[in-house]
mmCIF file of C-alpha atoms in Angstrom:
data_model
loop_
_atom_site.group_PDB
_atom_site.id
_atom_site.type_symbol
_atom_site.label_atom_id
_atom_site.label_comp_id
_atom_site.label_asym_id
_atom_site.label_seq_id
_atom_site.Cartn_x
_atom_site.Cartn_y
_atom_site.Cartn_z
ATOM 1 C CA MET A 1 0.000 0.000 0.000
ATOM 2 C CA SER A 2 1.400 3.386 -1.004
ATOM 3 C CA LYS A 3 1.969 6.176 1.585
ATOM 4 C CA PRO A 4 -1.024 8.229 0.323
ATOM 5 C CA GLN A 5 -3.247 5.169 0.639
ATOM 6 C CA ILE A 6 -1.952 4.466 4.159
ATOM 7 C CA ARG A 7 -2.602 8.081 5.171
ATOM 8 C CA LEU A 8 -6.100 7.941 3.681
ATOM 9 C CA SER A 9 -6.817 4.751 5.595
ATOM 10 C CA GLN A 10 -5.647 6.399 8.823
ATOM 11 C CA LEU A 11 -7.879 9.401 8.235
ATOM 12 C CA GLN A 12 -10.867 7.178 7.525
ATOM 13 C CA SER A 13 -10.174 5.298 10.740
ATOM 14 C CA HIS A 14 -10.026 8.543 12.709
ATOM 15 C CA LEU A 15 -13.255 9.756 11.171
ATOM 16 C CA SER A 16 -15.029 6.490 11.881
ATOM 17 C CA SER A 17 -13.950 6.435 15.509
ATOM 18 C CA SER A 18 -14.874 10.110 15.904
ATOM 19 C CA GLU A 19 -18.359 9.479 14.569
ATOM 20 C CA ALA A 20 -18.793 6.585 16.949
ATOM 21 C CA ASP A 21 -17.764 8.807 19.839
ATOM 22 C CA ILE A 22 -20.348 11.494 19.048
ATOM 23 C CA PRO A 23 -23.214 11.178 21.544
ATOM 24 C CA ARG A 24 -26.660 10.753 20.050
ATOM 25 C CA GLY A 25 -30.167 11.306 21.328
ATOM 26 C CA ARG A 26 -30.765 12.259 24.941
ATOM 27 C CA GLU A 27 -27.072 12.116 25.814
ATOM 28 C CA SER A 28 -26.174 14.611 23.106
ATOM 29 C CA ILE A 29 -28.478 17.424 24.148
ATOM 30 C CA LEU A 30 -27.443 17.115 27.783
ATOM 31 C CA LEU A 31 -23.874 18.079 26.836
ATOM 32 C CA ARG A 32 -22.796 21.641 27.606
ATOM 33 C CA SER A 33 -21.101 24.093 25.257
ATOM 34 C CA PRO A 34 -19.989 27.723 25.656
ATOM 35 C CA ASP A 35 -22.269 28.535 22.704
ATOM 36 C CA ASP A 36 -25.428 27.104 24.286
ATOM 37 C CA ILE A 37 -28.319 29.566 24.360
ATOM 38 C CA VAL A 38 -29.208 29.531 28.040
ATOM 39 C CA ILE A 39 -31.989 30.898 30.216
ATOM 40 C CA THR A 40 -30.966 32.597 33.444
ATOM 41 C CA SER A 41 -34.428 33.641 34.609
ATOM 42 C CA ALA A 42 -38.010 32.869 33.589
ATOM 43 C CA LEU A 43 -41.114 34.050 35.392
ATOM 44 C CA ARG A 44 -44.705 35.133 34.995
ATOM 45 C CA THR A 45 -47.486 37.039 36.677
ATOM 46 C CA PRO A 46 -50.440 35.199 38.116
ATOM 47 C CA PHE A 47 -53.117 34.534 35.479
ATOM 48 C CA THR A 48 -56.501 35.983 36.338
ATOM 49 C CA ARG A 49 -59.951 35.693 34.808
ATOM 50 C CA GLY A 50 -60.865 38.051 32.013
ATOM 51 C CA GLY A 51 -63.382 40.695 33.065
ATOM 52 C CA LYS A 52 -63.484 39.443 36.660
ATOM 53 C CA GLY A 53 -60.040 38.644 37.990
ATOM 54 C CA GLY A 54 -57.489 40.646 39.903
ATOM 55 C CA LEU A 55 -55.641 41.914 36.812
ATOM 56 C CA LYS A 56 -58.665 42.869 34.707
ATOM 57 C CA ASP A 57 -58.073 46.611 35.172
ATOM 58 C CA VAL A 58 -54.293 46.512 34.638
ATOM 59 C CA PRO A 59 -53.208 47.542 31.111
ATOM 60 C CA ALA A 60 -51.031 45.061 29.244
ATOM 61 C CA ALA A 61 -48.066 47.433 29.236
ATOM 62 C CA ASP A 62 -48.297 47.814 33.019
ATOM 63 C CA LEU A 63 -48.248 44.035 33.381
ATOM 64 C CA LEU A 64 -45.066 44.066 31.314
ATOM 65 C CA VAL A 65 -43.463 46.719 33.503
ATOM 66 C CA HIS A 66 -44.015 44.556 36.567
ATOM 67 C CA THR A 67 -42.742 41.441 34.791
ATOM 68 C CA PHE A 68 -39.621 43.146 33.440
ATOM 69 C CA LYS A 69 -38.805 44.648 36.841
ATOM 70 C CA SER A 70 -39.199 41.236 38.462
ATOM 71 C CA LEU A 71 -36.934 39.664 35.833
ATOM 72 C CA ILE A 72 -34.230 42.255 36.488
ATOM 73 C CA GLU A 73 -34.570 41.852 40.251
ATOM 74 C CA ARG A 74 -34.495 38.047 40.263
ATOM 75 C CA SER A 75 -31.631 37.729 37.789
ATOM 76 C CA LYS A 76 -29.636 40.578 39.345
ATOM 77 C CA LEU A 77 -28.484 41.422 35.818
ATOM 78 C CA ASP A 78 -27.497 44.962 34.945
ATOM 79 C CA PRO A 79 -30.390 45.950 32.624
ATOM 80 C CA ALA A 80 -27.981 48.063 30.581
ATOM 81 C CA LEU A 81 -26.582 44.802 29.183
ATOM 82 C CA VAL A 82 -29.878 43.829 27.517
ATOM 83 C CA GLU A 83 -29.783 44.625 23.802
ATOM 84 C CA ASP A 84 -33.170 43.480 22.533
ATOM 85 C CA VAL A 85 -36.603 42.668 23.916
ATOM 86 C CA ALA A 86 -39.253 40.743 21.940
ATOM 87 C CA VAL A 87 -42.820 40.750 23.249
ATOM 88 C CA GLY A 88 -45.469 38.359 21.971
ATOM 89 C CA SER A 89 -48.980 39.796 21.943
ATOM 90 C CA VAL A 90 -52.055 39.269 19.787
ATOM 91 C CA LEU A 91 -54.741 41.837 20.533
ATOM 92 C CA PRO A 92 -53.257 45.357 21.001
ATOM 93 C CA PRO A 93 -53.818 47.930 18.228
ATOM 94 C CA GLY A 94 -50.606 48.454 16.296
ATOM 95 C CA GLY A 95 -49.272 45.248 17.765
ATOM 96 C CA GLY A 96 -48.526 46.999 21.050
ATOM 97 C CA ALA A 97 -45.131 48.113 19.781
ATOM 98 C CA THR A 98 -45.328 51.668 21.140
ATOM 99 C CA GLU A 99 -46.479 50.855 24.672
ATOM 100 C CA PHE A 100 -44.153 47.852 24.924
ATOM 101 C CA ARG A 101 -41.158 50.050 24.178
ATOM 102 C CA ALA A 102 -42.414 52.492 26.807
ATOM 103 C CA ALA A 103 -42.903 49.646 29.290
ATOM 104 C CA ALA A 104 -39.295 48.523 28.821
ATOM 105 C CA LEU A 105 -38.061 52.047 29.593
ATOM 106 C CA VAL A 106 -40.240 52.321 32.707
ATOM 107 C CA ALA A 107 -38.980 48.932 33.909
ATOM 108 C CA GLY A 108 -35.380 50.109 33.763
ATOM 109 C CA PHE A 109 -34.061 48.906 30.437
ATOM 110 C CA PRO A 110 -31.909 51.597 28.804
ATOM 111 C CA GLU A 111 -32.682 53.576 25.661
ATOM 112 C CA SER A 112 -30.092 51.408 23.908
ATOM 113 C CA ALA A 113 -32.248 48.297 24.367
ATOM 114 C CA ALA A 114 -34.421 47.727 21.304
ATOM 115 C CA VAL A 115 -38.002 46.443 21.627
ATOM 116 C CA LYS A 116 -40.341 44.763 19.155
ATOM 117 C CA SER A 117 -43.761 43.173 19.270
ATOM 118 C CA VAL A 118 -44.395 39.728 17.781
ATOM 119 C CA ASN A 119 -47.725 38.259 16.679
ATOM 120 C CA ARG A 120 -47.982 34.644 15.651
ATOM 121 C CA GLN A 121 -51.269 34.373 17.485
ATOM 122 C CA CYS A 122 -51.247 31.754 20.265
ATOM 123 C CA SER A 123 -47.536 31.006 19.779
ATOM 124 C CA SER A 124 -46.491 34.666 19.998
ATOM 125 C CA GLY A 125 -44.784 34.305 23.381
ATOM 126 C CA LEU A 126 -42.800 31.287 22.223
ATOM 127 C CA GLN A 127 -41.945 32.982 18.944
ATOM 128 C CA ALA A 128 -40.605 35.972 20.904
ATOM 129 C CA CYS A 129 -38.310 33.663 22.904
ATOM 130 C CA VAL A 130 -37.150 31.832 19.782
ATOM 131 C CA ASP A 131 -36.482 35.119 17.977
ATOM 132 C CA ILE A 132 -34.222 36.217 20.835
ATOM 133 C CA ALA A 133 -32.483 32.822 20.944
ATOM 134 C CA ASN A 134 -31.798 32.942 17.221
ATOM 135 C CA ALA A 135 -30.538 36.542 17.403
ATOM 136 C CA ILE A 136 -28.058 35.484 20.089
ATOM 137 C CA LYS A 137 -27.049 32.381 18.150
ATOM 138 C CA VAL A 138 -26.093 34.315 15.002
ATOM 139 C CA GLY A 139 -24.278 37.035 16.941
ATOM 140 C CA MET A 140 -26.760 39.820 16.377
ATOM 141 C CA ILE A 141 -27.050 40.397 20.138
ATOM 142 C CA ASP A 142 -25.453 38.977 23.281
ATOM 143 C CA ILE A 143 -28.322 39.283 25.751
ATOM 144 C CA GLY A 144 -32.067 39.545 25.186
ATOM 145 C CA VAL A 145 -35.499 39.021 26.676
ATOM 146 C CA GLY A 146 -38.338 37.017 25.149
ATOM 147 C CA ALA A 147 -41.706 37.875 26.646
ATOM 148 C CA GLY A 148 -45.452 37.695 26.191
ATOM 149 C CA VAL A 149 -48.435 39.654 27.460
ATOM 150 C CA GLU A 150 -52.171 39.901 26.945
ATOM 151 C CA SER A 151 -54.959 41.854 28.568
ATOM 152 C CA MET A 152 -57.927 39.963 27.232
ATOM 153 C CA SER A 153 -60.173 41.867 29.644
ATOM 154 C CA SER A 154 -59.612 45.082 27.733
ATOM 155 C CA GLN A 155 -58.905 43.956 24.177
ATOM 156 C CA TYR A 156 -60.586 40.604 23.468
ATOM 157 C CA GLY A 157 -63.660 40.593 21.223
ATOM 158 C CA PRO A 158 -64.949 40.741 17.645
ATOM 159 C CA ASP A 159 -62.892 43.842 16.833
ATOM 160 C CA ALA A 160 -59.718 41.782 17.146
ATOM 161 C CA VAL A 161 -60.396 40.224 13.706
ATOM 162 C CA THR A 162 -60.580 42.376 10.581
ATOM 163 C CA GLU A 163 -63.064 41.852 7.779
ATOM 164 C CA PHE A 164 -61.810 39.894 4.772
ATOM 165 C CA SER A 165 -61.684 41.406 1.311
ATOM 166 C CA GLU A 166 -63.479 39.821 -1.638
ATOM 167 C CA LEU A 167 -60.125 38.510 -2.830
ATOM 168 C CA LEU A 168 -59.494 36.623 0.412
ATOM 169 C CA GLU A 169 -63.093 35.402 0.578
ATOM 170 C CA SER A 170 -62.781 34.011 -2.959
ATOM 171 C CA HIS A 171 -60.030 31.561 -1.985
ATOM 172 C CA PRO A 172 -61.404 28.268 -0.563
ATOM 173 C CA GLU A 173 -58.642 27.798 2.050
ATOM 174 C CA ALA A 174 -57.972 31.458 2.803
ATOM 175 C CA LYS A 175 -61.558 32.151 3.830
ATOM 176 C CA ASN A 176 -61.321 29.336 6.385
ATOM 177 C CA CYS A 177 -58.738 31.370 8.313
ATOM 178 C CA LYS A 178 -61.508 33.426 9.872
ATOM 179 C CA VAL A 179 -63.749 30.543 10.978
ATOM 180 C CA PRO A 180 -64.084 30.832 14.787
ATOM 181 C CA MET A 181 -61.858 28.362 16.565
ATOM 182 C CA GLY A 182 -64.711 27.013 18.687
ATOM 183 C CA LEU A 183 -66.692 26.044 15.610
ATOM 184 C CA LEU A 184 -63.826 24.384 13.798
ATOM 185 C CA SER A 185 -62.720 22.612 16.975
ATOM 186 C CA GLU A 186 -66.240 21.269 17.443
ATOM 187 C CA LYS A 187 -66.222 19.854 13.914
ATOM 188 C CA MET A 188 -62.752 18.411 14.367
ATOM 189 C CA ALA A 189 -63.806 16.659 17.585
ATOM 190 C CA LYS A 190 -66.730 15.012 15.809
ATOM 191 C CA ASP A 191 -64.696 14.053 12.753
ATOM 192 C CA ARG A 192 -61.925 12.550 14.876
ATOM 193 C CA ASN A 193 -64.124 10.817 17.438
ATOM 194 C CA ILE A 194 -63.215 12.827 20.545
ATOM 195 C CA THR A 195 -66.359 12.368 22.640
ATOM 196 C CA ARG A 196 -67.910 14.851 25.048
ATOM 197 C CA ALA A 197 -67.133 12.448 27.890
ATOM 198 C CA ASP A 198 -63.471 12.272 26.892
ATOM 199 C CA GLN A 199 -63.220 16.057 26.721
ATOM 200 C CA ASP A 200 -64.835 16.535 30.113
ATOM 201 C CA ALA A 201 -62.613 13.905 31.712
ATOM 202 C CA PHE A 202 -59.500 15.580 30.273
ATOM 203 C CA ALA A 203 -60.649 19.027 31.427
ATOM 204 C CA ALA A 204 -61.507 17.786 34.911
ATOM 205 C CA GLY A 205 -58.023 16.328 35.159
ATOM 206 C CA SER A 206 -56.519 19.701 34.257
ATOM 207 C CA TYR A 207 -58.518 21.448 36.989
ATOM 208 C CA GLN A 208 -57.670 18.806 39.564
ATOM 209 C CA LYS A 209 -53.944 18.891 38.782
ATOM 210 C CA ALA A 210 -53.857 22.695 38.876
ATOM 211 C CA ILE A 211 -55.706 23.091 42.168
ATOM 212 C CA ARG A 212 -53.474 20.454 43.750
ATOM 213 C CA ALA A 213 -50.335 22.148 42.410
ATOM 214 C CA GLN A 214 -51.516 25.526 43.670
ATOM 215 C CA ARG A 215 -52.226 24.182 47.152
ATOM 216 C CA GLU A 216 -48.810 22.542 47.285
ATOM 217 C CA GLY A 217 -47.073 25.757 46.180
ATOM 218 C CA LYS A 218 -45.753 24.288 42.949
ATOM 219 C CA PHE A 219 -46.391 27.504 40.992
ATOM 220 C CA ASP A 220 -44.797 29.798 43.570
ATOM 221 C CA GLY A 221 -41.334 29.607 42.016
ATOM 222 C CA GLU A 222 -42.500 30.865 38.624
ATOM 223 C CA ILE A 223 -44.992 33.526 39.739
ATOM 224 C CA SER A 224 -44.124 37.129 40.541
ATOM 225 C CA PRO A 225 -47.006 38.500 42.671
ATOM 226 C CA LEU A 226 -48.389 42.010 42.206
ATOM 227 C CA LYS A 227 -49.133 44.220 45.203
ATOM 228 C CA GLY A 228 -51.380 47.250 45.458
ATOM 229 C CA VAL A 229 -53.346 46.568 42.281
ATOM 230 C CA LYS A 230 -56.321 48.839 41.620
ATOM 231 C CA TRP A 231 -59.354 46.661 40.942
ATOM 232 C CA VAL A 232 -62.953 47.654 40.304
ATOM 233 C CA ASP A 233 -65.449 45.207 41.783
ATOM 234 C CA PRO A 234 -67.694 44.327 38.797
ATOM 235 C CA LYS A 235 -70.675 43.739 41.085
ATOM 236 C CA MET A 236 -70.410 46.812 43.296
ATOM 237 C CA ASP A 237 -68.614 49.105 40.808
ATOM 238 C CA GLU A 238 -66.311 49.989 43.678
ATOM 239 C CA GLU A 239 -62.553 50.465 43.346
ATOM 240 C CA LYS A 240 -60.401 48.469 45.732
ATOM 241 C CA VAL A 241 -56.683 47.896 46.157
ATOM 242 C CA VAL A 242 -55.762 44.214 46.113
ATOM 243 C CA ASP A 243 -52.723 41.961 46.039
ATOM 244 C CA VAL A 244 -52.630 39.351 43.282
ATOM 245 C CA ALA A 245 -50.398 36.390 44.063
ATOM 246 C CA LYS A 246 -52.113 33.331 42.580
ATOM 247 C CA ASP A 247 -53.951 32.204 39.471
ATOM 248 C CA ASP A 248 -57.632 32.806 40.157
ATOM 249 C CA GLY A 249 -59.130 30.660 37.397
ATOM 250 C CA THR A 250 -58.416 27.415 39.214
ATOM 251 C CA ARG A 251 -61.527 25.798 40.681
ATOM 252 C CA ASP A 252 -61.844 23.154 43.354
ATOM 253 C CA GLY A 253 -64.270 20.259 43.114
ATOM 254 C CA ILE A 254 -64.431 20.069 39.322
ATOM 255 C CA THR A 255 -65.237 16.592 38.035
ATOM 256 C CA ALA A 256 -66.155 15.104 34.693
ATOM 257 C CA GLU A 257 -69.675 14.705 36.032
ATOM 258 C CA SER A 258 -70.013 18.372 36.998
ATOM 259 C CA LEU A 259 -68.647 19.470 33.611
ATOM 260 C CA GLY A 260 -71.094 17.126 31.924
ATOM 261 C CA LYS A 261 -73.943 19.339 33.131
ATOM 262 C CA LEU A 262 -72.767 22.403 31.191
ATOM 263 C CA LYS A 263 -74.467 23.349 27.949
ATOM 264 C CA PRO A 264 -72.469 23.075 24.701
ATOM 265 C CA ALA A 265 -71.285 26.429 23.387
ATOM 266 C CA PHE A 266 -71.168 25.911 19.624
ATOM 267 C CA ALA A 267 -73.664 23.180 18.717
ATOM 268 C CA LYS A 268 -76.734 21.713 20.451
ATOM 269 C CA ASP A 269 -75.247 18.243 20.298
ATOM 270 C CA GLY A 270 -71.653 19.467 20.655
ATOM 271 C CA GLY A 271 -68.981 18.643 23.192
ATOM 272 C CA ILE A 272 -67.182 21.969 23.683
ATOM 273 C CA HIS A 273 -68.248 24.366 26.442
ATOM 274 C CA ALA A 274 -66.739 26.919 28.821
ATOM 275 C CA GLY A 275 -65.495 24.208 31.165
ATOM 276 C CA ASN A 276 -63.379 22.235 28.685
ATOM 277 C CA ALA A 277 -61.842 25.108 26.714
ATOM 278 C CA SER A 278 -59.082 27.537 27.675
ATOM 279 C CA GLN A 279 -60.056 30.440 29.887
ATOM 280 C CA VAL A 280 -60.082 34.065 28.749
ATOM 281 C CA SER A 281 -57.478 35.622 31.010
ATOM 282 C CA ASP A 282 -54.840 38.286 31.645
ATOM 283 C CA GLY A 283 -51.129 37.882 32.317
ATOM 284 C CA ALA A 284 -47.506 38.394 31.312
ATOM 285 C CA ALA A 285 -44.288 36.359 31.285
ATOM 286 C CA ALA A 286 -40.622 36.953 30.455
ATOM 287 C CA VAL A 287 -37.496 34.884 29.770
ATOM 288 C CA LEU A 288 -33.901 36.165 30.010
ATOM 289 C CA MET A 289 -31.506 34.588 27.485
ATOM 290 C CA MET A 290 -27.805 34.704 26.579
ATOM 291 C CA LYS A 291 -24.936 32.369 25.629
ATOM 292 C CA ARG A 292 -23.535 30.074 28.302
ATOM 293 C CA SER A 293 -20.153 31.781 28.015
ATOM 294 C CA THR A 294 -21.807 35.148 28.660
ATOM 295 C CA ALA A 295 -23.764 33.833 31.630
ATOM 296 C CA GLU A 296 -20.650 32.334 33.194
ATOM 297 C CA ARG A 297 -18.672 35.534 32.665
ATOM 298 C CA LEU A 298 -21.409 37.586 34.336
ATOM 299 C CA GLY A 299 -21.985 35.124 37.152
ATOM 300 C CA GLN A 300 -25.575 34.454 36.087
ATOM 301 C CA LYS A 301 -27.189 31.315 37.464
ATOM 302 C CA ILE A 302 -28.163 29.120 34.514
ATOM 303 C CA VAL A 303 -31.690 27.713 34.643
ATOM 304 C CA GLY A 304 -31.495 25.705 31.419
ATOM 305 C CA LYS A 305 -30.965 25.965 27.701
ATOM 306 C CA PHE A 306 -32.879 26.304 24.457
ATOM 307 C CA VAL A 307 -32.208 23.428 22.058
ATOM 308 C CA ALA A 308 -34.457 23.623 18.982
ATOM 309 C CA SER A 309 -37.820 24.805 17.712
ATOM 310 C CA ALA A 310 -40.190 24.200 14.833
ATOM 311 C CA VAL A 311 -43.139 26.004 13.323
ATOM 312 C CA VAL A 312 -45.462 24.315 10.832
ATOM 313 C CA GLY A 313 -48.629 24.952 8.882
ATOM 314 C CA VAL A 314 -51.771 22.801 8.723
ATOM 315 C CA LYS A 315 -55.171 23.295 7.151
ATOM 316 C CA PRO A 316 -56.934 26.320 8.708
ATOM 317 C CA LEU A 317 -59.937 24.203 9.703
ATOM 318 C CA LEU A 318 -57.594 21.778 11.482
ATOM 319 C CA MET A 319 -55.593 24.321 13.452
ATOM 320 C CA GLY A 320 -55.995 22.223 16.607
ATOM 321 C CA ILE A 321 -53.696 19.485 15.273
ATOM 322 C CA GLY A 322 -50.754 21.914 15.172
ATOM 323 C CA PRO A 323 -48.820 20.332 18.086
ATOM 324 C CA TRP A 324 -49.193 16.892 16.513
ATOM 325 C CA LYS A 325 -47.296 18.133 13.455
ATOM 326 C CA ALA A 326 -44.865 20.547 15.144
ATOM 327 C CA ILE A 327 -43.610 18.387 18.024
ATOM 328 C CA PRO A 328 -42.064 15.613 15.869
ATOM 329 C CA VAL A 329 -40.271 18.237 13.763
ATOM 330 C CA ALA A 330 -38.802 19.917 16.850
ATOM 331 C CA LEU A 331 -37.760 16.536 18.275
ATOM 332 C CA GLN A 332 -36.070 15.623 14.998
ATOM 333 C CA LYS A 333 -34.158 18.908 14.972
ATOM 334 C CA ALA A 334 -33.037 18.229 18.538
ATOM 335 C CA GLY A 335 -32.033 14.672 17.647
ATOM 336 C CA ILE A 336 -34.196 12.990 20.269
ATOM 337 C CA SER A 337 -37.292 10.810 20.420
ATOM 338 C CA LYS A 338 -40.616 11.471 22.129
ATOM 339 C CA ASP A 339 -39.639 9.044 24.887
ATOM 340 C CA ASP A 340 -36.514 11.079 25.717
ATOM 341 C CA VAL A 341 -38.740 13.931 26.886
ATOM 342 C CA ASP A 342 -39.557 14.140 30.584
ATOM 343 C CA VAL A 343 -42.264 16.825 30.547
ATOM 344 C CA TYR A 344 -44.524 18.192 27.807
ATOM 345 C CA GLU A 345 -46.290 21.533 28.214
ATOM 346 C CA ILE A 346 -48.954 21.496 25.485
ATOM 347 C CA ASN A 347 -51.414 24.361 25.449
ATOM 348 C CA GLU A 348 -54.972 23.330 26.214
ATOM 349 C CA ALA A 349 -56.762 25.583 23.754
ATOM 350 C CA PHE A 350 -59.575 23.034 23.768
ATOM 351 C CA ALA A 351 -59.675 19.676 25.506
ATOM 352 C CA SER A 352 -60.657 18.093 22.198
ATOM 353 C CA GLN A 353 -57.604 19.149 20.219
ATOM 354 C CA CYS A 354 -55.091 18.711 23.025
ATOM 355 C CA LEU A 355 -56.349 15.229 23.815
ATOM 356 C CA TRP A 356 -56.319 14.250 20.138
ATOM 357 C CA CYS A 357 -52.702 15.413 19.754
ATOM 358 C CA ILE A 358 -51.598 13.484 22.839
ATOM 359 C CA ARG A 359 -53.257 10.322 21.585
ATOM 360 C CA GLU A 360 -51.987 10.570 18.016
ATOM 361 C CA LEU A 361 -48.430 11.282 19.157
ATOM 362 C CA GLY A 362 -48.613 8.351 21.580
ATOM 363 C CA LEU A 363 -47.447 10.451 24.514
ATOM 364 C CA ASP A 364 -47.488 9.304 28.115
ATOM 365 C CA HIS A 365 -50.405 11.249 29.654
ATOM 366 C CA GLY A 366 -48.460 11.472 32.904
ATOM 367 C CA LYS A 367 -45.802 13.581 31.188
ATOM 368 C CA VAL A 368 -48.227 16.130 29.738
ATOM 369 C CA ASN A 369 -49.172 19.256 31.710
ATOM 370 C CA PRO A 370 -48.434 17.632 35.077
ATOM 371 C CA ASN A 371 -49.790 20.691 36.920
ATOM 372 C CA GLY A 372 -52.739 21.401 34.657
ATOM 373 C CA GLY A 373 -52.976 23.821 31.775
ATOM 374 C CA ALA A 374 -54.901 26.602 30.087
ATOM 375 C CA ILE A 375 -58.285 25.000 30.777
ATOM 376 C CA ALA A 376 -57.585 25.316 34.492
ATOM 377 C CA PHE A 377 -55.710 28.603 34.798
ATOM 378 C CA GLY A 378 -56.018 30.484 31.521
ATOM 379 C CA HIS A 379 -54.574 31.311 28.118
ATOM 380 C CA PRO A 380 -53.649 34.993 27.692
ATOM 381 C CA LEU A 381 -53.047 34.567 23.979
ATOM 382 C CA GLY A 382 -49.664 36.195 23.364
ATOM 383 C CA CYS A 383 -48.337 35.306 26.807
ATOM 384 C CA THR A 384 -48.820 31.529 26.904
ATOM 385 C CA GLY A 385 -45.699 30.603 24.915
ATOM 386 C CA ALA A 386 -43.440 32.480 27.347
ATOM 387 C CA ARG A 387 -45.444 31.267 30.348
ATOM 388 C CA GLN A 388 -44.884 27.664 29.321
ATOM 389 C CA VAL A 389 -41.111 28.181 29.472
ATOM 390 C CA ALA A 390 -41.320 29.423 33.065
ATOM 391 C CA THR A 391 -43.717 26.625 34.019
ATOM 392 C CA LEU A 392 -41.605 23.956 32.327
ATOM 393 C CA PHE A 393 -38.325 24.905 33.981
ATOM 394 C CA ASN A 394 -40.035 25.279 37.336
ATOM 395 C CA GLU A 395 -41.427 21.748 37.067
ATOM 396 C CA LEU A 396 -38.214 20.199 35.708
ATOM 397 C CA GLY A 397 -36.243 21.776 38.531
ATOM 398 C CA ARG A 398 -38.739 20.731 41.194
ATOM 399 C CA THR A 399 -38.747 17.104 40.051
ATOM 400 C CA GLY A 400 -35.086 16.747 39.090
ATOM 401 C CA LYS A 401 -35.920 16.006 35.461
ATOM 402 C CA LYS A 402 -34.062 17.285 32.429
ATOM 403 C CA ILE A 403 -35.764 17.504 29.026
ATOM 404 C CA GLY A 404 -38.953 19.357 28.206
ATOM 405 C CA VAL A 405 -41.062 20.390 25.239
ATOM 406 C CA THR A 406 -43.446 23.330 24.931
ATOM 407 C CA SER A 407 -46.040 23.447 22.165
ATOM 408 C CA MET A 408 -49.346 24.919 21.049
ATOM 409 C CA CYS A 409 -51.795 25.049 18.196
ATOM 410 C CA VAL A 410 -52.033 28.387 16.391
ATOM 411 C CA GLY A 411 -55.062 30.110 14.917
ATOM 412 C CA THR A 412 -55.473 30.034 11.097
ATOM 413 C CA GLY A 413 -53.794 26.623 10.959
ATOM 414 C CA MET A 414 -50.304 26.386 12.440
ATOM 415 C CA GLY A 415 -48.412 24.691 15.214
ATOM 416 C CA MET A 416 -45.201 25.487 17.101
ATOM 417 C CA ALA A 417 -42.958 23.552 19.450
ATOM 418 C CA ALA A 418 -39.604 23.931 21.187
ATOM 419 C CA VAL A 419 -37.194 21.665 23.064
ATOM 420 C CA TRP A 420 -35.525 22.796 26.306
ATOM 421 C CA VAL A 421 -33.057 21.269 28.766
ATOM 422 C CA LYS A 422 -32.896 21.963 32.509
ATOM 423 C CA GLU A 423 -29.446 22.617 33.915
#
């Protein structure tokens, strides 16, 4: 064998052994690198009932101010180091861009910190976090905040959707983008054999898990309470000052039998009603992100890391199946299987769609929303994606587990998912 051939053989041997040494699957994403995009703080406000709860009279921007201040205080980071802030929100006029920038300034971020609003409907909060992660990854910024906020009390309603033009109405799929989610979810449940009894049982489980978690203080680590909140009693029309420390949508004593007595909301013989769909609510959440090398240099305590994300499209009338399509794509990008995941936080837009996705993906029900979900404590549209990050890391840390996935369906026919690892 000639010298070039011998050298080639040696190189091939080195390459083969190197490939064999590369960790795959769960082992691979648990490895640490200076370039990891890490989270050093993640928190949220309590979620309260739209039009009734403790935050109903607090503007969305004011919720953000509180959340940003809490993030700065908990992380002990110099706010002057933050270069960009992305805020997911669905309902504000103009996307909320003006008041969100103002909120960042009030909270203590410097003029040099840029701010943008993000609207990918129910995944807006997650999209904001992913946008910041990607900006850090490519070197556009070093430190950023992904956040989400929604005041559904003040901005939810028919005016949130614009009228379609004749051009949009003329397209068979495009016109389906404006079909109300309750109606299309009702049809999907019937078409895919998700019974009323199944939906009520799933919803009851969400309530029961959430009330138990609340009593045991499992949410305390992720919630930043608000003190001295001005609140107008809707019954007495009297202004009071209250402290808001817990989610107020959770209800004790909910069972499948009690939910079975509620009238369907979208069809006389339907299965969807107020008790097995996500609650209209108010809240905010924020996630502080940077590279591992930056966090270590600044002495920031690392909570976990962002691994991968995926966003997908589905038929508008099947928007509820979004997680079913998005989660496998995110897992593939992360190089892991569904069984490698310890905890799934899947948004409960409707019991019907969430349950269908869990079944079709073949997920262990015990791993999904272990402390309840949006049915039990609310879904402030643009906030949920960021809230899930705080909830996920809180639960992974509490239980000593490592790998988590957050996901949600998205109005007009989309799905999004992300993979995270607890430190």
